[in-house]
Coordinates of C-alpha atoms in Angstrom, one line a residue:
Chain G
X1 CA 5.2 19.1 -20.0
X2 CA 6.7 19.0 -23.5
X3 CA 10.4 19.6 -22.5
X4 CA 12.6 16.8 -22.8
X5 CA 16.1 16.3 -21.4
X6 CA 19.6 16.3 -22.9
X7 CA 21.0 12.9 -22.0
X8 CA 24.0 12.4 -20.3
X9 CA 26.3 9.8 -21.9
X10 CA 25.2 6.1 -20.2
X11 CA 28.9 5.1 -19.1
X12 CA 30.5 7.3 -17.0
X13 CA 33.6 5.9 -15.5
X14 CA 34.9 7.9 -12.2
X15 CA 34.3 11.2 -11.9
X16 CA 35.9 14.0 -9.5
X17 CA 32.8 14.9 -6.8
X18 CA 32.0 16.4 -3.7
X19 CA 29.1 14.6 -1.7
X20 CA 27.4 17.2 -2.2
X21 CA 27.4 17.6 -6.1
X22 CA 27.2 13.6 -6.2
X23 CA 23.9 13.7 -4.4
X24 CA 23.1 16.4 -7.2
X25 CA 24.1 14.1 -9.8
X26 CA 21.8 11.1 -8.5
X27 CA 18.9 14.1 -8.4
X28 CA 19.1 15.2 -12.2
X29 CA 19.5 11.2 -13.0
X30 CA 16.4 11.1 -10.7
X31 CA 14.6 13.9 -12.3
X32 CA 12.2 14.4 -9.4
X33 CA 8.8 15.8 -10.3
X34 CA 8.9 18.5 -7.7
X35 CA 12.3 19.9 -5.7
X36 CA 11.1 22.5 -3.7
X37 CA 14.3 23.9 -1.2
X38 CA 15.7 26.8 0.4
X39 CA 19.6 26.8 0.8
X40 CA 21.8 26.7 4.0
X41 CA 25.6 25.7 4.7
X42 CA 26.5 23.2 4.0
X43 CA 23.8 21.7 2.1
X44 CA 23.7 24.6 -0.7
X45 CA 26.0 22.9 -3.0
X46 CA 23.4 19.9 -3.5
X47 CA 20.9 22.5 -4.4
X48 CA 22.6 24.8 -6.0
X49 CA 24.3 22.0 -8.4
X50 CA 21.1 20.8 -9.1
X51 CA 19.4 24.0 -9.7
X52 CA 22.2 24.6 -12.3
X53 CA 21.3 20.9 -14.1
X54 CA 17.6 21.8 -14.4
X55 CA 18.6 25.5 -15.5
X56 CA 20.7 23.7 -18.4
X57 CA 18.0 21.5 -19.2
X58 CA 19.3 18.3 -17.5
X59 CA 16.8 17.7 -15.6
X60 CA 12.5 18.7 -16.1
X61 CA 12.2 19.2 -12.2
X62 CA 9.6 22.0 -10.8
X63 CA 11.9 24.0 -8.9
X64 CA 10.5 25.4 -6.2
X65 CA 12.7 28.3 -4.3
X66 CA 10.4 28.9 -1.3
X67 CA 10.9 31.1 1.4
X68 CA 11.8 29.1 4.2
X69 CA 12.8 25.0 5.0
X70 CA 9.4 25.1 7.5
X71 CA 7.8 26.3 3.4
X72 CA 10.3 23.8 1.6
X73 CA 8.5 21.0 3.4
X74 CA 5.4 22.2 3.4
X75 CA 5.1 22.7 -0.3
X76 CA 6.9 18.9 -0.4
X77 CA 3.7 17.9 1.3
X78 CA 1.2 19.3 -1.0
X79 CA 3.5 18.1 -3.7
X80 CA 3.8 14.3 -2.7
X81 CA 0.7 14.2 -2.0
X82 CA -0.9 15.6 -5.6
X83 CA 1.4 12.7 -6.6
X84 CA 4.7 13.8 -7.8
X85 CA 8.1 12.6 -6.9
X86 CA 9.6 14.8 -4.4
X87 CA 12.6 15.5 -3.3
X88 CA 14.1 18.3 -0.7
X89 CA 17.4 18.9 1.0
X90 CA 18.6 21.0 4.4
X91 CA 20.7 20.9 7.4
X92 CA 20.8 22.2 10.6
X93 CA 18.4 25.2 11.5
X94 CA 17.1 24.4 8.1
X95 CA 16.3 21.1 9.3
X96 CA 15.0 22.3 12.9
X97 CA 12.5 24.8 10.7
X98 CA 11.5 22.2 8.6
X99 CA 11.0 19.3 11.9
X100 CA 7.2 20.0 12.3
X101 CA 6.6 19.2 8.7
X102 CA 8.9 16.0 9.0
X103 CA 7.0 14.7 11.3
X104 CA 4.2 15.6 8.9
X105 CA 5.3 14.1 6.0
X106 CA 6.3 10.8 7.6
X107 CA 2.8 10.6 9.2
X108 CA 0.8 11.2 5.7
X109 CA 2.8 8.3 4.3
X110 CA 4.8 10.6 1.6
X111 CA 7.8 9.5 0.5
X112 CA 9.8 12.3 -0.3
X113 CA 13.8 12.1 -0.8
X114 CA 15.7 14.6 2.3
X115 CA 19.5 15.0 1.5
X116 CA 20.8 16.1 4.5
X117 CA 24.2 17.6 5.0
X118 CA 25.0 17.7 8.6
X119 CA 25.9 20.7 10.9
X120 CA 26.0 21.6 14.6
X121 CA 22.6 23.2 16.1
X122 CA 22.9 27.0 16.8
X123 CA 23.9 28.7 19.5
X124 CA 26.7 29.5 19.4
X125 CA 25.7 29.7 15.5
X126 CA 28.2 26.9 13.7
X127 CA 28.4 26.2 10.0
X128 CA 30.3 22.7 11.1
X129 CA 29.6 19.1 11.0
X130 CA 28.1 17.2 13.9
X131 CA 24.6 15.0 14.1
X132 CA 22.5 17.1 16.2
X133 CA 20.6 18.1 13.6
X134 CA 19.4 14.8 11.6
X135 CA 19.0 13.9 16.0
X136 CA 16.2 16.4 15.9
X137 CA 14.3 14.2 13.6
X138 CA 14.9 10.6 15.0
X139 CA 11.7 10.2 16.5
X140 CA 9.6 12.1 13.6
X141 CA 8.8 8.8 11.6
X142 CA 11.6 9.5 8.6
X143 CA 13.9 6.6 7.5
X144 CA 17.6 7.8 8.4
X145 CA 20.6 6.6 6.6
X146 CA 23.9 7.9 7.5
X147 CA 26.7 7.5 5.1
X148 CA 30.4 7.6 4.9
X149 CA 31.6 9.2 1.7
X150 CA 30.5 10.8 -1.5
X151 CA 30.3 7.6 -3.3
X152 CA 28.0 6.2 -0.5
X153 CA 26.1 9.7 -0.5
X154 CA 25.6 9.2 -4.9
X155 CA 24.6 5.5 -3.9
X156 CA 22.0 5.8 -1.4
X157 CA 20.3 9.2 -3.1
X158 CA 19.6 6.9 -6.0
X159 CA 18.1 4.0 -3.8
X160 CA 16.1 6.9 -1.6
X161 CA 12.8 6.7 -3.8
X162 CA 12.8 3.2 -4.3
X163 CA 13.0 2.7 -0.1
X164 CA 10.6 5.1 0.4
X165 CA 8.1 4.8 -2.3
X166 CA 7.9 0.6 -1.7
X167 CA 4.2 0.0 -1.0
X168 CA 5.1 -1.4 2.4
X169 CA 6.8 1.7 3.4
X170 CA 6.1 5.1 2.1
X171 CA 7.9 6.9 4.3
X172 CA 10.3 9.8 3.7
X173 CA 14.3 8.7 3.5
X174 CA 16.9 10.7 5.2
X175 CA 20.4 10.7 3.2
X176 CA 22.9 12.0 5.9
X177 CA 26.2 13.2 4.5
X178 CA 28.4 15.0 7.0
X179 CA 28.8 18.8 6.2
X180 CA 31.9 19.8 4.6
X181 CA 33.6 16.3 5.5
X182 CA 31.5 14.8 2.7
X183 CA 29.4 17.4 1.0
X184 CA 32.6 19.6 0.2
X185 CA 35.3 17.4 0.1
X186 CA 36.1 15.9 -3.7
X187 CA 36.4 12.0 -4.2
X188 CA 36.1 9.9 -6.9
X189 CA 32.6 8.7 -7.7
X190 CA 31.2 6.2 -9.9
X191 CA 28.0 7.0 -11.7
X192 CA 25.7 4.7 -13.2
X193 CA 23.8 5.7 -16.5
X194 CA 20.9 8.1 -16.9
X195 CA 18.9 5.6 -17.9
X196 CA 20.0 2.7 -16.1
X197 CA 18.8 5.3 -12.8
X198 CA 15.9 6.2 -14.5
X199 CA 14.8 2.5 -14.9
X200 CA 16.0 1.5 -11.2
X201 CA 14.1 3.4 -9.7
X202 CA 10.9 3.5 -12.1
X203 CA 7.5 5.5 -12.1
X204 CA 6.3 6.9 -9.5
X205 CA 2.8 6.1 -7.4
X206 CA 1.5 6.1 -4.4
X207 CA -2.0 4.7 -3.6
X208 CA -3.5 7.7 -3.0
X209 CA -2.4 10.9 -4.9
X210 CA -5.0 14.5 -4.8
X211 CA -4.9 14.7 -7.9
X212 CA -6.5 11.7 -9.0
X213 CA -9.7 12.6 -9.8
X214 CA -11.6 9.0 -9.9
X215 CA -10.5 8.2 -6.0
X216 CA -11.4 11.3 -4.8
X217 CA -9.2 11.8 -1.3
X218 CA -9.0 13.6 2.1
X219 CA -5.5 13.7 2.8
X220 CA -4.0 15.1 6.4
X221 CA -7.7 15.6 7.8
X222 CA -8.4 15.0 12.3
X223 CA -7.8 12.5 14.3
X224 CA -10.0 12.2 17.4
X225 CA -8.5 9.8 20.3
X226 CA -10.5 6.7 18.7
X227 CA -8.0 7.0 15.5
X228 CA -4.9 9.1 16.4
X229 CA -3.1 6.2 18.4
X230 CA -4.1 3.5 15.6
X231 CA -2.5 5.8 12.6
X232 CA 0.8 5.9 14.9
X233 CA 0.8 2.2 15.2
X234 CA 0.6 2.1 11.7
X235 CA 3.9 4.1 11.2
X236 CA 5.6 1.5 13.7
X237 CA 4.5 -1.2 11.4
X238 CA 5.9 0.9 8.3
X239 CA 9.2 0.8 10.0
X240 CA 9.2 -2.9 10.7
X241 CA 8.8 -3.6 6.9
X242 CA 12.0 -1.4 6.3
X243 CA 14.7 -3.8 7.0
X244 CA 13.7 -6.4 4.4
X245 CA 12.6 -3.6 1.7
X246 CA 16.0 -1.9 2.0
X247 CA 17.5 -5.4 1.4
X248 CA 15.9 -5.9 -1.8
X249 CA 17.1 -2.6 -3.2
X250 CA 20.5 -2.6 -1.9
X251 CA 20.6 -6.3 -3.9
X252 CA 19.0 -4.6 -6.6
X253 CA 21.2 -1.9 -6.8
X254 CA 24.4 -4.4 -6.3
X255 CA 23.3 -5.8 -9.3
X256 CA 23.1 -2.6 -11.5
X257 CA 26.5 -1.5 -9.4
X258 CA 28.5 -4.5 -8.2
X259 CA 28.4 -2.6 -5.1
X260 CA 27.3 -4.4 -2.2
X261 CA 25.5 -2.6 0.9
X262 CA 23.8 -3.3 4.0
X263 CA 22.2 -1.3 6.9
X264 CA 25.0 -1.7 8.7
X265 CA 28.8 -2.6 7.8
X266 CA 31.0 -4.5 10.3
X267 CA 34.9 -4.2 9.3
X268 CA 37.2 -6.8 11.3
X269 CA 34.7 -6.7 13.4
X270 CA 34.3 -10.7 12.8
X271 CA 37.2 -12.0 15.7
X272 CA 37.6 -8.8 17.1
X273 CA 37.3 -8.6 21.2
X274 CA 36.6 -4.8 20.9
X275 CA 34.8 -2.6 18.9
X276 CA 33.7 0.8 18.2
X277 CA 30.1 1.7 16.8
X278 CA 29.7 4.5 14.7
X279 CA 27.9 6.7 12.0
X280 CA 28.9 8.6 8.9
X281 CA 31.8 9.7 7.6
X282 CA 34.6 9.0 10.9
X283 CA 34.1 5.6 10.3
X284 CA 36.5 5.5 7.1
X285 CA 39.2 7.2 10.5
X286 CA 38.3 4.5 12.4
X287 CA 38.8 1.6 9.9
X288 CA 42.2 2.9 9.2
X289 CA 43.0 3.2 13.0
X290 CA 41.9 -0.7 13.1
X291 CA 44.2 -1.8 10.3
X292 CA 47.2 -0.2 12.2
X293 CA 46.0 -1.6 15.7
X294 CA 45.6 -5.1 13.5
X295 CA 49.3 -5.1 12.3
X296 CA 50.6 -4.7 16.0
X297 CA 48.0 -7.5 16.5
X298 CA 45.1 -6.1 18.5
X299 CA 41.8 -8.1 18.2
X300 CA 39.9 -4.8 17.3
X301 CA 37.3 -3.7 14.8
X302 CA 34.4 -1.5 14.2
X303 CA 30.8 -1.3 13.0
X304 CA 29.1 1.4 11.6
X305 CA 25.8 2.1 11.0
X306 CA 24.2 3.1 8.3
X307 CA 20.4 3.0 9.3
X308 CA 19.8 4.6 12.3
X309 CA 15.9 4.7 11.5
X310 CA 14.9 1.8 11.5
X311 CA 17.4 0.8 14.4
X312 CA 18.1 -2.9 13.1
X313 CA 18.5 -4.6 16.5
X314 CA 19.2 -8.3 15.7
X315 CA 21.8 -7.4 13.0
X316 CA 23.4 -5.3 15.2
X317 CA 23.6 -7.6 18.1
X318 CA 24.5 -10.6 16.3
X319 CA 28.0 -8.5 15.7
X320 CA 28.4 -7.0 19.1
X321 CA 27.0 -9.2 22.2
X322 CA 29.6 -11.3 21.9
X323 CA 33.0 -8.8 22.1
X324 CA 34.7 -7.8 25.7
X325 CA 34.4 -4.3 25.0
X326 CA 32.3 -1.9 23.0
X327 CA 33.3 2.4 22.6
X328 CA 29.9 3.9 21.1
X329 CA 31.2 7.2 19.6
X330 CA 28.6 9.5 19.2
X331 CA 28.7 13.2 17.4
X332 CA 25.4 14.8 19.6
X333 CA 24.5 15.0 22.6
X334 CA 21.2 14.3 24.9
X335 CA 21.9 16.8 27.5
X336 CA 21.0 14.8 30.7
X337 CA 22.0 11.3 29.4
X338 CA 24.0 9.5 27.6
X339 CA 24.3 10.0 23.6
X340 CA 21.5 8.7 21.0
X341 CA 23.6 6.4 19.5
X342 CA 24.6 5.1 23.2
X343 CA 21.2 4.5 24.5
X344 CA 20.5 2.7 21.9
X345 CA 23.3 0.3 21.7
X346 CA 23.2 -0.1 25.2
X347 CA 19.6 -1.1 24.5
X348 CA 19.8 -3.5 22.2
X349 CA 22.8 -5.2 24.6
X350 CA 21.2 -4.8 27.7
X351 CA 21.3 -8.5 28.7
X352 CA 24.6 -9.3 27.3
X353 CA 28.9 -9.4 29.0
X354 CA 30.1 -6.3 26.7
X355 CA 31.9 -3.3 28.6
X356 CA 29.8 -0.1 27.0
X357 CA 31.5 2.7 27.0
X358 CA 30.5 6.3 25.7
X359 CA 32.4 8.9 23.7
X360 CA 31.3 11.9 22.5
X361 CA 33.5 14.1 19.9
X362 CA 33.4 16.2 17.1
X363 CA 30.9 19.0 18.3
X364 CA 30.4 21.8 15.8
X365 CA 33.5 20.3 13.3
X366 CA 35.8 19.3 16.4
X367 CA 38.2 17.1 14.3
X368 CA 38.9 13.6 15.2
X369 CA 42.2 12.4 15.1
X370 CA 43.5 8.5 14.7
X371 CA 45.6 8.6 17.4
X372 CA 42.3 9.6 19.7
X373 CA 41.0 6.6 18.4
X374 CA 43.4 4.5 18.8
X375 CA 43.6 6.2 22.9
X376 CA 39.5 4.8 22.7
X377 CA 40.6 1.6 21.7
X378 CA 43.4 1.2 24.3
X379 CA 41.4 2.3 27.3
X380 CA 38.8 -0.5 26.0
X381 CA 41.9 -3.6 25.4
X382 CA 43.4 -2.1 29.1
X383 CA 39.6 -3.1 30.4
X384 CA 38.7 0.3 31.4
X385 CA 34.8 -0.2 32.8
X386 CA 33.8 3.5 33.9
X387 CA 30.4 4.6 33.3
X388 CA 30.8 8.3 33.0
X389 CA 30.3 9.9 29.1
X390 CA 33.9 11.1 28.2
X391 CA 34.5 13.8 25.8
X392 CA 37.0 13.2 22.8
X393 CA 39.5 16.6 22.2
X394 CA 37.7 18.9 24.7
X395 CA 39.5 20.9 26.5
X396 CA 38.9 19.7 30.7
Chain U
X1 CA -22.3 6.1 14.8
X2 CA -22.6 2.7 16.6
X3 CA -20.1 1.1 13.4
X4 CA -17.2 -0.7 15.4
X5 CA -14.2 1.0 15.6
X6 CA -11.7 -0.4 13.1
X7 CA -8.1 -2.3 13.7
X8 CA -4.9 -0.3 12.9
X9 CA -4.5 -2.2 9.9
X10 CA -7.9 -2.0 8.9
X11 CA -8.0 1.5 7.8
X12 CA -6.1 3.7 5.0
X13 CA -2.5 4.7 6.2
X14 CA -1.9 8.4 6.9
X15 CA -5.4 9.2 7.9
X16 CA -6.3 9.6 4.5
X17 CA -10.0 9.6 3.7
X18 CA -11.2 7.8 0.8
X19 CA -14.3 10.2 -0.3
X20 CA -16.2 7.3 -1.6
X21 CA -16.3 5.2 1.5
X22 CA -17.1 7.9 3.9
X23 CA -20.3 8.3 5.6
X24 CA -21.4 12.2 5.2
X25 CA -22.5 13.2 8.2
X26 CA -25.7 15.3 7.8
X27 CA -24.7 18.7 8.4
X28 CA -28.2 19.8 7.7
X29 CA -29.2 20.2 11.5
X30 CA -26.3 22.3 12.8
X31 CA -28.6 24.9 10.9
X32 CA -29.5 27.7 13.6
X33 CA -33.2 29.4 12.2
X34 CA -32.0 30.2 9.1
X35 CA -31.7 28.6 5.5
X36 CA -31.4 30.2 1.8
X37 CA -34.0 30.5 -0.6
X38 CA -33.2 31.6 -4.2
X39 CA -34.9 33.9 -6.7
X40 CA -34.3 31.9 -10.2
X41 CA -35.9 35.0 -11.9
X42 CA -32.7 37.2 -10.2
X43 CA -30.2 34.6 -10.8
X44 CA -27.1 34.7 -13.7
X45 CA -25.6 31.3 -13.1
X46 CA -22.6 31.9 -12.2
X47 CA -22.3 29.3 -10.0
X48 CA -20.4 31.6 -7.0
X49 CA -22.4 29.9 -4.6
X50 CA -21.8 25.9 -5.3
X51 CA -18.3 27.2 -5.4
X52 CA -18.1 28.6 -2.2
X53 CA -20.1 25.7 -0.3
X54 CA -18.5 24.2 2.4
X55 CA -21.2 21.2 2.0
X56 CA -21.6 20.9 -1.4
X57 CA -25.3 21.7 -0.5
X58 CA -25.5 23.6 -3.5
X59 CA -26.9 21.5 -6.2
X60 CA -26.5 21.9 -10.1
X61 CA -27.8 19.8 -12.8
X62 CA -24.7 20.1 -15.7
X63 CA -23.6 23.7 -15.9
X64 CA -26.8 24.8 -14.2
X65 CA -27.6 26.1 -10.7
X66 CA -30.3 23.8 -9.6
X67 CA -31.3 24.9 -6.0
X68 CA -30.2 23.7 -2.4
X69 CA -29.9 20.6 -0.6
X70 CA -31.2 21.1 2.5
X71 CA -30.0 17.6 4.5
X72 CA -26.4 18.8 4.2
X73 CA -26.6 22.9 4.1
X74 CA -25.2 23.8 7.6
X75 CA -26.6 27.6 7.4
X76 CA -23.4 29.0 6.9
X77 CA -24.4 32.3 4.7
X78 CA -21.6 32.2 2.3
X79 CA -23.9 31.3 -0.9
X80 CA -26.1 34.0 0.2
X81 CA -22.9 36.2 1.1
X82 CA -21.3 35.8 -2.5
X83 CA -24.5 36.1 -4.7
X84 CA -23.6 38.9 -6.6
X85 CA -27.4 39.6 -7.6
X86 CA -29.0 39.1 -3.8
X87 CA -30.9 36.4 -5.5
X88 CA -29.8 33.8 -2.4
X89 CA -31.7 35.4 0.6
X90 CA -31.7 33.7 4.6
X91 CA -35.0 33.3 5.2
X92 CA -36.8 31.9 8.9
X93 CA -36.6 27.9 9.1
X94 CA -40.2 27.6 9.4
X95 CA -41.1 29.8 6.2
X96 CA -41.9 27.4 3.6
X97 CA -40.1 27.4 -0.2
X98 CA -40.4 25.2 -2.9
X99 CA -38.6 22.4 -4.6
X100 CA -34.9 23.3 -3.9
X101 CA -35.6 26.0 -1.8
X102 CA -36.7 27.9 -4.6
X103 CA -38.7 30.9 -3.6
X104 CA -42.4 29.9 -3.8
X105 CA -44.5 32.0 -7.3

């Protein structure tokens, strides 16, 4: 391909974004071999941004406009696997289309980029945020970060390939940015360079691509029971190697950046006697709630996670076995228990002293307000141990 | 067929199959009765048939259709099926060709 792009200036100090335009922005600084999507609220301004860059030149992607998510992903699969980078983005039925092809494309190995902007599951039909949707595909094999803001959104879009195309991985990565919250509301973001994103993340390869010619390759063929269960062990071994991979690029990236990640980040959460676990964009809510609850001297704090998949267990119980009291706030629901974020929690502290308690809120854009925080946090200091799921702003 | 089965981390991830470490199996006696024969003296090269092989049973030497390889053609008709010139016939198993299963002079 003989087009080249127009380069956009290396420094770019803060600049005025949604999440959803910064995720657009790390794209065209990506310049992905292949983006091949279909829009839907509220993920349409990632796509549509970045359909505009490429149209201007920008960026030398392969657009794509399929039909359908369940096509998006399907012609992500042909295209990771010819061996081009590939990227996709959708939310909620989009994303529920698209699930058998997830699971897919995290069993072939192919590590495409997914920006996600969140949004309840249908019916009643509801263009709002929740998590039910990025829920659908816990269990499909897909790396799932969840992040809190537009600048976290920019950040982890550019570390995406370089998680998922590692050699110990090659998995897809799930960007999670709450709909409207993040991908519509403006913030300011700090870019890096074209080129300084361009060389972070590097060329792209995979060990086996279709299209190269010398290794010929069967790619997606049967599985008869002697292999099937062996090929799923693999993926759990995939997953294992994620925690120390996304290490190394979050230190990489801190050093291109001067911003400093992890797969999880505790706030006060150091002395505190009670906590509140968390993903995505309430957390930056909740920290505010703890610095009021701090000043009247409550021991209280929060952590928030930011990879859901792979669920980093020893991190996340160094930080919590050791409080009096622990709200898990989670934004789906698994109708007949308690919610995903819970049951996992309460997994990984099943043998420890902490009061668990679970909170669900913010159902199809329900807003969360402090002072319902701060109500979580004071049934937790006041030692409330009930075991029933309570609902946060519904009306009972 | 008696190989040992192989560790999880002994094989390629994603169930991809590397072509050049595969064992073809030989599809050759799946055939049911039938196999193709070919009439060079009908046929225009155009190579319809080792394009439509499942098997690659259908053999060429360069740019040039050669004949069939019989340990791997399955039976499946479509080389006789896309011959534009009816120069790929099914004959009877039993009936004897030549070198390729080129139709005997």
């Amino acid at each position: 391909m003989s087009r080249t792009i127009k380069e956009t200036p290396s420094v770019l100090e803060a600049s005025l974004l949604t999440g959803a335009q910064a995720a657009a922005h790390a794209m065209r600084q990506i310049n992905p071999d292949v983006v091949s999507v279909y829009p839907i609220t509220p993920q349409t301004p990632i796509i549509q941004t970045f359909s505009k860059f490429v149209a201007d030149g920008k960026a030398t992607t392969e657009m794509i406009n399929v039909e359908s998510e369940h096509s998006a992903m399907s012609a992500a699969i042909g295209s990771a696997s010819a061996g081009a980078r590939t990227a996709t983005a959708t939310a909620s039925q989009g994303l529920a289309l698209m699930i058998e092809n997830i699971y897919i494309a995290a069993s072939m190995r192919l590590p495409i980029t997914l920006a996600i902007g969140n949004r309840a599951l249908s019916a009643p039909i509801n263009i709002h945020c929740d998590h039910s949707d990025s829920m659908l595909a816990r269990d499909s094999g897909v790396i799932q970060i969840y992040v809190e803001n537009a600048q976290e959104a920019y950040d982890y879009m550019v570390m995406a390939p370089k998680i998922a195309e590692h050699e110990d991985v090659l998995l897809p990565v799930m960007v999670c940015q709450d709909g409207f919250t993040i991908t519509h509301t403006a913030e300011n973001v700090s870019m890096l360079g074209d080129g300084e994103v361009r060389d972070f993340v590097g060329e792209y390869h995979i060990p086996y691509s279709l299209l190269d010619l010398n290794r010929p390759t069967t790619q997606g063929p049967f599985d008869m029971p002697d292999y099937y269960f062996e090929h799923k062990r693999q993926q759990q071994e995939a997953m294992e190697k994620v925690p120390a991979v996304l290490k190394t690029v979050q230190d990489e990236f801190y050093e291109l950046s001067g911003r400093l990640y992890s797969s999880i980040e505790p706030y006060k959460i150091e002395d505190a006697d009670y906590g509140i676990v968390i993903l995505g964009s309430t957390a930056g809510t909740v920290k505010e709630v703890v610095d009021n609850l701090r000043d009247d001297g409550k021991k209280v704090g929060v952590l928030k996670i930011r990879s859901f998949r792979p669920f980093e267990e020893e991190k996340i119980r160094y930080h919590l076995s050791r409080l009096k009291g622990i709200a898990v706030l989670d934004r789906s629901m698994s109708f007949g228990s308690y919610g995903p974020l819970f049951t996992e929690i309460s997994r990984c502290l099943y043998d420890t002293e902490p009061v668990l308690r679970n909170y669900i809120y913010g159902l199809g854009g329900r807003d969360l307000f402090p002072d319902q925080i701060e109500d979580v946090y004071k049934k937790l200091i006041a030692g409330d141990t009930s075991k029933a799921t309570e609902y946060i702003g519904l009306r009972e | 067929m008696s190989d040992p089965l192989k560790k999880y981390n002994e094989i390629p991830i994603g169930g991809t199959v590397i072509a050049s470490e595969v064992k073809q199996p030989e599809t050759g006696s799946w055939r049911l009765g039938f196999k193709p024969e070919v009439d060079l003296s009908k046929c225009v090269n155009c190579l319809l048939c080792w394009i439509n092989c499942p098997d690659s049973a259908v053999l060429i030497d360069d740019t040039d259709f050669k004949g069939f390889d019989y340990t791997y053609c399955k039976g499946c008709e479509l080389c006789a099926e896309t011959c534009p010139t009816d120069a790929i016939q099914m004959i009877a198993e039993e009936k004897p060709v030549d070198e390729y299963g080129r139709k005997k002079a």
